Amino acid sequence: MTTVTNALLNQVFIFRLGWGIAGSAWATNVAQVTGLLFAVAIFLRADYRHRYRSHLTWRPHTGVLLQQLRLGVPMGCRRRRTCWDSPPFR
């Protein structure tokens, strides 16, 4: 589903709207979000929940999420700073 959505949106964003590479990036982002929403919709569907009890398997653990954020945010900022501060390639 995500691949087909990406291909269709690439045609629209790149060629019809003339957005070029930025259009490809937007198409990929929209396709990824569409795929995620589709998967969540299936995961939380009533018959799927009843058969597999999927609604019981996902419970957010605040401590684990905070630990991931404590590690991930500084690493992401460091990577961004490295990309922004480095001289352009020649």
Short mmCIF file of C-alpha atoms in Angstrom, two decimals:
data_model
loop_
_atom_site.label_atom_id
_atom_site.label_comp_id
_atom_site.label_asym_id
_atom_site.label_seq_id
_atom_site.Cartn_x
_atom_site.Cartn_y
_atom_site.Cartn_z
CA MET A 1 0.00 0.00 0.00
CA THR A 2 2.75 2.45 0.95
CA THR A 3 4.72 1.78 -2.23
CA VAL A 4 1.71 2.28 -4.49
CA THR A 5 0.74 5.48 -2.65
CA ASN A 6 4.31 6.75 -2.95
CA ALA A 7 4.43 6.04 -6.68
CA LEU A 8 1.11 7.80 -7.32
CA LEU A 9 2.00 10.80 -5.18
CA ASN A 10 5.41 11.07 -6.85
CA GLN A 11 3.66 11.53 -10.17
CA VAL A 12 1.42 14.22 -8.75
CA PHE A 13 3.96 16.12 -6.64
CA ILE A 14 6.96 15.91 -8.97
CA PHE A 15 5.40 16.25 -12.40
CA ARG A 16 1.95 17.79 -12.08
CA LEU A 17 2.79 20.27 -9.33
CA GLY A 18 6.39 20.70 -10.48
CA TRP A 19 7.91 20.33 -7.00
CA GLY A 20 10.89 18.24 -8.17
CA ILE A 21 12.97 16.51 -5.48
CA ALA A 22 11.00 18.22 -2.71
CA GLY A 23 7.85 16.67 -4.21
CA SER A 24 9.44 13.24 -3.98
CA ALA A 25 10.24 13.83 -0.31
CA TRP A 26 6.70 14.99 0.41
CA ALA A 27 5.26 12.02 -1.47
CA THR A 28 7.38 9.63 0.59
CA ASN A 29 6.38 11.26 3.87
CA VAL A 30 2.67 11.25 3.02
CA ALA A 31 2.89 7.63 1.84
CA GLN A 32 4.62 6.56 5.07
CA VAL A 33 1.97 8.25 7.22
CA THR A 34 -0.78 6.70 5.07
CA GLY A 35 0.76 3.24 5.52
CA LEU A 36 1.04 3.76 9.27
CA LEU A 37 -2.60 4.83 9.56
CA PHE A 38 -3.68 1.85 7.46
CA ALA A 39 -1.72 -0.55 9.69
CA VAL A 40 -3.14 0.99 12.87
CA ALA A 41 -6.66 0.78 11.44
CA ILE A 42 -6.20 -2.94 10.78
CA PHE A 43 -4.55 -3.49 14.16
CA LEU A 44 -7.44 -1.87 16.02
CA ARG A 45 -10.26 -3.31 13.89
CA ALA A 46 -12.96 -5.01 16.00
CA ASP A 47 -12.65 -8.52 14.55
CA TYR A 48 -8.85 -8.37 14.73
CA ARG A 49 -9.00 -7.18 18.34
CA HIS A 50 -11.44 -9.93 19.24
CA ARG A 51 -9.46 -12.73 17.60
CA TYR A 52 -5.91 -11.68 18.58
CA ARG A 53 -6.62 -9.37 21.53
CA SER A 54 -4.33 -6.82 19.89
CA HIS A 55 -5.69 -3.95 21.96
CA LEU A 56 -4.12 -5.57 25.03
CA THR A 57 -0.63 -5.91 23.57
CA TRP A 58 0.25 -2.23 23.22
CA ARG A 59 0.55 -0.32 26.41
CA PRO A 60 2.84 2.69 26.56
CA HIS A 61 5.53 2.44 29.21
CA THR A 62 6.34 5.99 30.25
CA GLY A 63 9.73 5.10 31.72
CA VAL A 64 10.90 3.36 28.56
CA LEU A 65 9.64 6.18 26.33
CA LEU A 66 11.41 8.80 28.43
CA GLN A 67 14.62 6.79 28.36
CA GLN A 68 14.45 6.57 24.56
CA LEU A 69 13.83 10.31 24.33
CA ARG A 70 16.78 11.04 26.66
CA LEU A 71 19.03 9.10 24.31
CA GLY A 72 17.43 9.92 20.96
CA VAL A 73 16.96 13.68 21.19
CA PRO A 74 20.62 14.51 21.95
CA MET A 75 21.81 12.10 19.26
CA GLY A 76 19.44 13.64 16.73
CA CYS A 77 20.54 17.17 17.63
CA ARG A 78 24.18 16.15 17.40
CA ARG A 79 23.67 14.67 13.93
CA ARG A 80 21.79 17.76 12.79
CA ARG A 81 24.49 20.06 14.13
CA THR A 82 27.17 18.01 12.35
CA CYS A 83 25.29 18.28 9.06
CA TRP A 84 24.66 22.01 9.40
CA ASP A 85 28.14 22.95 10.59
CA SER A 86 30.12 20.98 8.04
CA PRO A 87 31.33 22.83 4.93
CA PRO A 88 29.57 22.05 1.66
CA PHE A 89 31.06 19.37 -0.55
CA ARG A 90 33.07 20.63 -3.50
#
